[in-house]
Short mmCIF file of C-alpha atoms in Angstrom, two decimals:
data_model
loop_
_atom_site.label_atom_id
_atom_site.label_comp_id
_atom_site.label_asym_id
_atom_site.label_seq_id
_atom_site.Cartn_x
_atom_site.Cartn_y
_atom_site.Cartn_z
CA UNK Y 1 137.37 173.15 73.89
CA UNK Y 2 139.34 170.73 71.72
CA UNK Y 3 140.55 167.31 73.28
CA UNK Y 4 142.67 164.49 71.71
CA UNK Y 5 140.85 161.76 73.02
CA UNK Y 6 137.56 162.08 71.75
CA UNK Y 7 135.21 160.79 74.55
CA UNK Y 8 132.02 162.94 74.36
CA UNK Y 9 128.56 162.62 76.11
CA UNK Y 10 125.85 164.97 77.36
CA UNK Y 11 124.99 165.74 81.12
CA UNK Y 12 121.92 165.51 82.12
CA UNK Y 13 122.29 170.06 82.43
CA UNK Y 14 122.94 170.03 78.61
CA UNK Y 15 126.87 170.84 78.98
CA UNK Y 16 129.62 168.03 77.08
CA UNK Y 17 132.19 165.65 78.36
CA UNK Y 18 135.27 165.04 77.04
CA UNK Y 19 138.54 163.22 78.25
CA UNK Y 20 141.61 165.48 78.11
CA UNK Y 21 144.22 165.02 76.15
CA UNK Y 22 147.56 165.09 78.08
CA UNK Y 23 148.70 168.31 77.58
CA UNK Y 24 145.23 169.90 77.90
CA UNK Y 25 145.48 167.72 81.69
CA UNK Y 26 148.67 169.40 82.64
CA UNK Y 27 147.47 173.42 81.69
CA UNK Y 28 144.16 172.17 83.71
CA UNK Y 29 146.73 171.00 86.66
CA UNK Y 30 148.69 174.60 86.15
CA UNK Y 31 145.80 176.61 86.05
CA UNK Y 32 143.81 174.91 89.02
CA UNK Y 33 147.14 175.00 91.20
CA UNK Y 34 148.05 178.44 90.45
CA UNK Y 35 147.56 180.41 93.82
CA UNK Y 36 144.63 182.72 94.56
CA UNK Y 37 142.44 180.77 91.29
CA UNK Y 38 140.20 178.89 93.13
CA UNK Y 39 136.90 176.74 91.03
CA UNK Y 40 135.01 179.71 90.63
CA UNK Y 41 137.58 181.67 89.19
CA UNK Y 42 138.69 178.53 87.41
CA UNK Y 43 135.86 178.16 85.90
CA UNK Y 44 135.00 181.60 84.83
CA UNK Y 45 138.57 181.61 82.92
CA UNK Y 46 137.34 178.41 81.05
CA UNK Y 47 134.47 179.85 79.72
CA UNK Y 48 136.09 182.90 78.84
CA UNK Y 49 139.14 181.30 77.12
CA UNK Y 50 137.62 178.24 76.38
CA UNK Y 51 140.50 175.94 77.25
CA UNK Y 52 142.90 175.93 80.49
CA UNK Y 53 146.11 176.55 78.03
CA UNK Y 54 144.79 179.78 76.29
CA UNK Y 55 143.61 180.89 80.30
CA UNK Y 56 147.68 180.48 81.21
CA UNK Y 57 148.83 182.74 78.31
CA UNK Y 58 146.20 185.23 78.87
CA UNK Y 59 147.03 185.21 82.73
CA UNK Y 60 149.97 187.53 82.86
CA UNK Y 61 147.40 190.20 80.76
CA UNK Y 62 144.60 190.09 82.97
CA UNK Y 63 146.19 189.18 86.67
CA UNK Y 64 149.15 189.90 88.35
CA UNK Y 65 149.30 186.12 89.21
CA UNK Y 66 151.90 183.44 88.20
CA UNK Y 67 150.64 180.25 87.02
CA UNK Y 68 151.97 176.87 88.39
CA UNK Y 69 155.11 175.39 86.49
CA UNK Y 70 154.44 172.66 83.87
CA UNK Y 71 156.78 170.35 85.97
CA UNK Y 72 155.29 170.98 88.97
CA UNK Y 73 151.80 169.73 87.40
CA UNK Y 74 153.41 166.94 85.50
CA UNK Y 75 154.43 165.81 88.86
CA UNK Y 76 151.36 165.60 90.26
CA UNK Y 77 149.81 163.70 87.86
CA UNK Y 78 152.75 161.43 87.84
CA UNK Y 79 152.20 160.47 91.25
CA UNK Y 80 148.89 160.48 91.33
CA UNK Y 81 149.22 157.78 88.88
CA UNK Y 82 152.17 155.95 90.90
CA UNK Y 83 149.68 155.60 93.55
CA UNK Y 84 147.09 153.91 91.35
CA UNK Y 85 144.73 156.45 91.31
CA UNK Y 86 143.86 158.98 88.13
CA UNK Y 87 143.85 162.67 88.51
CA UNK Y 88 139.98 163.15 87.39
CA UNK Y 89 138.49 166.88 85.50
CA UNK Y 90 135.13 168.19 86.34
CA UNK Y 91 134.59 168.26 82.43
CA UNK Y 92 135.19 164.27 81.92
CA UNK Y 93 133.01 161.39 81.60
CA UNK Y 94 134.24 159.68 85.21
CA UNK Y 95 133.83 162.65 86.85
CA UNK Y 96 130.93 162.44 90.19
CA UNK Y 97 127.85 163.66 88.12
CA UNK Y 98 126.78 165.11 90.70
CA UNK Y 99 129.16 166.79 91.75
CA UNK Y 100 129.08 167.99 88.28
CA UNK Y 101 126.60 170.30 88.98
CA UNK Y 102 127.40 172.59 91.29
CA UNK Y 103 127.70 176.26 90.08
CA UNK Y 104 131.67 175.62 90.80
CA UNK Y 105 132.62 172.00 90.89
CA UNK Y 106 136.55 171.39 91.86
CA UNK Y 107 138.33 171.26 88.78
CA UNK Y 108 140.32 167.91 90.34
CA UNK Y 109 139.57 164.84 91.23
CA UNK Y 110 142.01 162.56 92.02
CA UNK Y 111 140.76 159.36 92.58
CA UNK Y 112 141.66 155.95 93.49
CA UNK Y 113 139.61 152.93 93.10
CA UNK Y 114 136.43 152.73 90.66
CA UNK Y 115 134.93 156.06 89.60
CA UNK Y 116 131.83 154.17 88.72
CA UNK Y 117 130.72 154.19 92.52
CA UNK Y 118 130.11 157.82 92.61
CA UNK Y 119 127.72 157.59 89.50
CA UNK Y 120 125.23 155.40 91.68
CA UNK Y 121 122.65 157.19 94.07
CA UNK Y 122 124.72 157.97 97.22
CA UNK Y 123 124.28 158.80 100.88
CA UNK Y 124 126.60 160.42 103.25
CA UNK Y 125 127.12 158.83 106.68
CA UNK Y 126 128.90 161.26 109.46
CA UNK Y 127 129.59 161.46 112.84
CA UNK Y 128 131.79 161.60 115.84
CA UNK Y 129 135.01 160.28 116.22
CA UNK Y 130 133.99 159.28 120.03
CA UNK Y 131 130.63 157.78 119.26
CA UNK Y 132 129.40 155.23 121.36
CA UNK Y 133 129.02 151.14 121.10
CA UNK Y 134 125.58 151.15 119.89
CA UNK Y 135 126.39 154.40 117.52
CA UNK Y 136 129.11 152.72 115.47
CA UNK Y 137 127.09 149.58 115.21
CA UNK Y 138 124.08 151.33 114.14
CA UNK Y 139 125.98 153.29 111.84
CA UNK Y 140 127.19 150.07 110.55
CA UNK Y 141 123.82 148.19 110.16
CA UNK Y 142 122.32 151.79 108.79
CA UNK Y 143 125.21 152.32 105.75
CA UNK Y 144 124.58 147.61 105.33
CA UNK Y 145 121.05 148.33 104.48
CA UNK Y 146 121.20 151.24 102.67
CA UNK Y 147 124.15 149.75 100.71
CA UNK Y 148 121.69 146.69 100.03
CA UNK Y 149 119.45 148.91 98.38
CA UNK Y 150 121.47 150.28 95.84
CA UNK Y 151 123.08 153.26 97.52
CA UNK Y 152 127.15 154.03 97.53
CA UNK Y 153 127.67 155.23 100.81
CA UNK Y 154 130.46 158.03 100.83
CA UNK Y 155 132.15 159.65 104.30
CA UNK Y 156 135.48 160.85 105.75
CA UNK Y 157 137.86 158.46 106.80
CA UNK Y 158 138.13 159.41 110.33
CA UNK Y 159 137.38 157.02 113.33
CA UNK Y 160 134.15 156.58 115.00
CA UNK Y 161 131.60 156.64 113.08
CA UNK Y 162 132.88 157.49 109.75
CA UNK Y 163 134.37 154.39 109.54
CA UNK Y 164 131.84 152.22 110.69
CA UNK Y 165 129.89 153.48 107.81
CA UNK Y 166 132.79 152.22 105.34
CA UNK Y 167 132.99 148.44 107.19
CA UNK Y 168 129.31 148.30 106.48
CA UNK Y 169 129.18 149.35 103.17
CA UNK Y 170 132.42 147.53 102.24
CA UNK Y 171 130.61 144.67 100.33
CA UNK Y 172 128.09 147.04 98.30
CA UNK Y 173 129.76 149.97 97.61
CA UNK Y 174 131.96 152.91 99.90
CA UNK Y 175 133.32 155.95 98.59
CA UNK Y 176 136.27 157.83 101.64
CA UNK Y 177 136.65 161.55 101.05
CA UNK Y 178 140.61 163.13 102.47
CA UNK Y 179 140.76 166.50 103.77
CA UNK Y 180 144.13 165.98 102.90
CA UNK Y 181 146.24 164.73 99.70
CA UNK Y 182 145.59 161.25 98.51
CA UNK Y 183 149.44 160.47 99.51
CA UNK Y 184 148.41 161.33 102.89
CA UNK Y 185 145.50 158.92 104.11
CA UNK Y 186 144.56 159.69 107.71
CA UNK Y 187 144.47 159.09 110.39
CA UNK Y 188 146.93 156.00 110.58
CA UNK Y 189 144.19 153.54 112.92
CA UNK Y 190 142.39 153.43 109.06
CA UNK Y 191 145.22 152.68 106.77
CA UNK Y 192 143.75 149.11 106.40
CA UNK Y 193 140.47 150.54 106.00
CA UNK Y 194 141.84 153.02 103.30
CA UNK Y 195 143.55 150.18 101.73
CA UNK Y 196 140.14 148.33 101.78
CA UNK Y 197 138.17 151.04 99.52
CA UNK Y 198 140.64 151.72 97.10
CA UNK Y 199 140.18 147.90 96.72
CA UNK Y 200 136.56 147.77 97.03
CA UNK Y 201 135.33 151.18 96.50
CA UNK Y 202 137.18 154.01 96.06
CA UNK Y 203 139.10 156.84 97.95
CA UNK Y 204 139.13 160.52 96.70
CA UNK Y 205 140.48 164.05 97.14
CA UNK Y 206 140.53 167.84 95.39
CA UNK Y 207 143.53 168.68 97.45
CA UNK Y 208 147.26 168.40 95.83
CA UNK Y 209 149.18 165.52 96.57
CA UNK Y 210 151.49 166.53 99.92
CA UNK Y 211 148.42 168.30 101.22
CA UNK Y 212 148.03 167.53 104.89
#
């Protein structure tokens, strides 16, 4: 693969990091958005072709599928970046190591707040919107402690206990994952919250922006 910005490192599977140059970003937004490719497929067309731009012009010979428009995917990284955030590749530096190494990792990040949360050791934190008293305060004491020791906690941003986990972790380090777009934080009762970790921690998605 061939990248302006040269920003190279070694995972800890063996496989390099690079940071994107812009046009490279927008054929990895076209490719990734184009319907029917999902990361597995993504990824097998990356290793074939070696970069996203020589997987679009060998699309029309080996699909019947229509890659996204380049405006459509400068868009999207337009406003991704109007909100603040950065629209993240599985192949660069700031990209969740872990998440890294799955077999398929999304190709897209977008992420606002500090990337450098999701490099720590983390620990997920779920549970029911309707939990009781004593739930959402343990919850919050639990994802405190854990914080304490070093740990970024990371959970949806739904009510209940999900975001008890985030108020306790809000001083050492909380990672919010949307179902949705990052232009569409839900549900409303957390907007405050949401504002909170994009402050403190950080709020991400893989789905497009206008994704509900």
């Amino acid at each position: 693969m061939q990248a302006t910005t040269a920003s190279v490192a070694r995972t800890r599977s063996g496989s390099m990091t690079r940071t994107l140059s812009r046009p490279e970003r927008i054929a990895w937004v076209r490719l990734a958005r184009t319907p029917r490719i999902g990361p597995l497929t993504f990824h097998r067309l990356i290793a074939r072709f070696r970069t996203a731009s020589a997987a679009l012009e060998a699309l029309p010979r080996v699909s019947n599928l229509s890659a996204a428009g380049e405006d459509r995917a400068t868009a999207e990284i337009e406003g991704v970046e109007a909100l603040g955030a950065r629209l993240i590749a599985s192949c660069e530096p700031d990209y969740p190591p872990l998440l890294a190494q799955l077999d398929a990792p999304p190709p897209l990040l977008a992420i606002r707040g500090d990337p450098q949360w999701l490099k720590r050791p983390t620990i997920a934190i779920v549970g029911s919107r309707e939990g009781s008293a004593s739930a959402l305060m343990f919850a919050e004491r639990i994802a405190a402690d854990l914080g304490e020791a070093g740990f970024t906690i990371v959970s949806g941003l739904a009510r209940g206990v999900d975001a008890s986990a985030h108020k306790g972790a809000l001083n050492t380090g909380t990672v919010g994952v949307l179902a949705g777009g990052l232009d569409h934080p839900y549900p409303p009762q957390n907007l405050r919250l949401h504002e909170a970790l994009c402050a403190r921690g950080a709020v991400v998605s893989e789905a497009p922006l206008g994704s509900i």
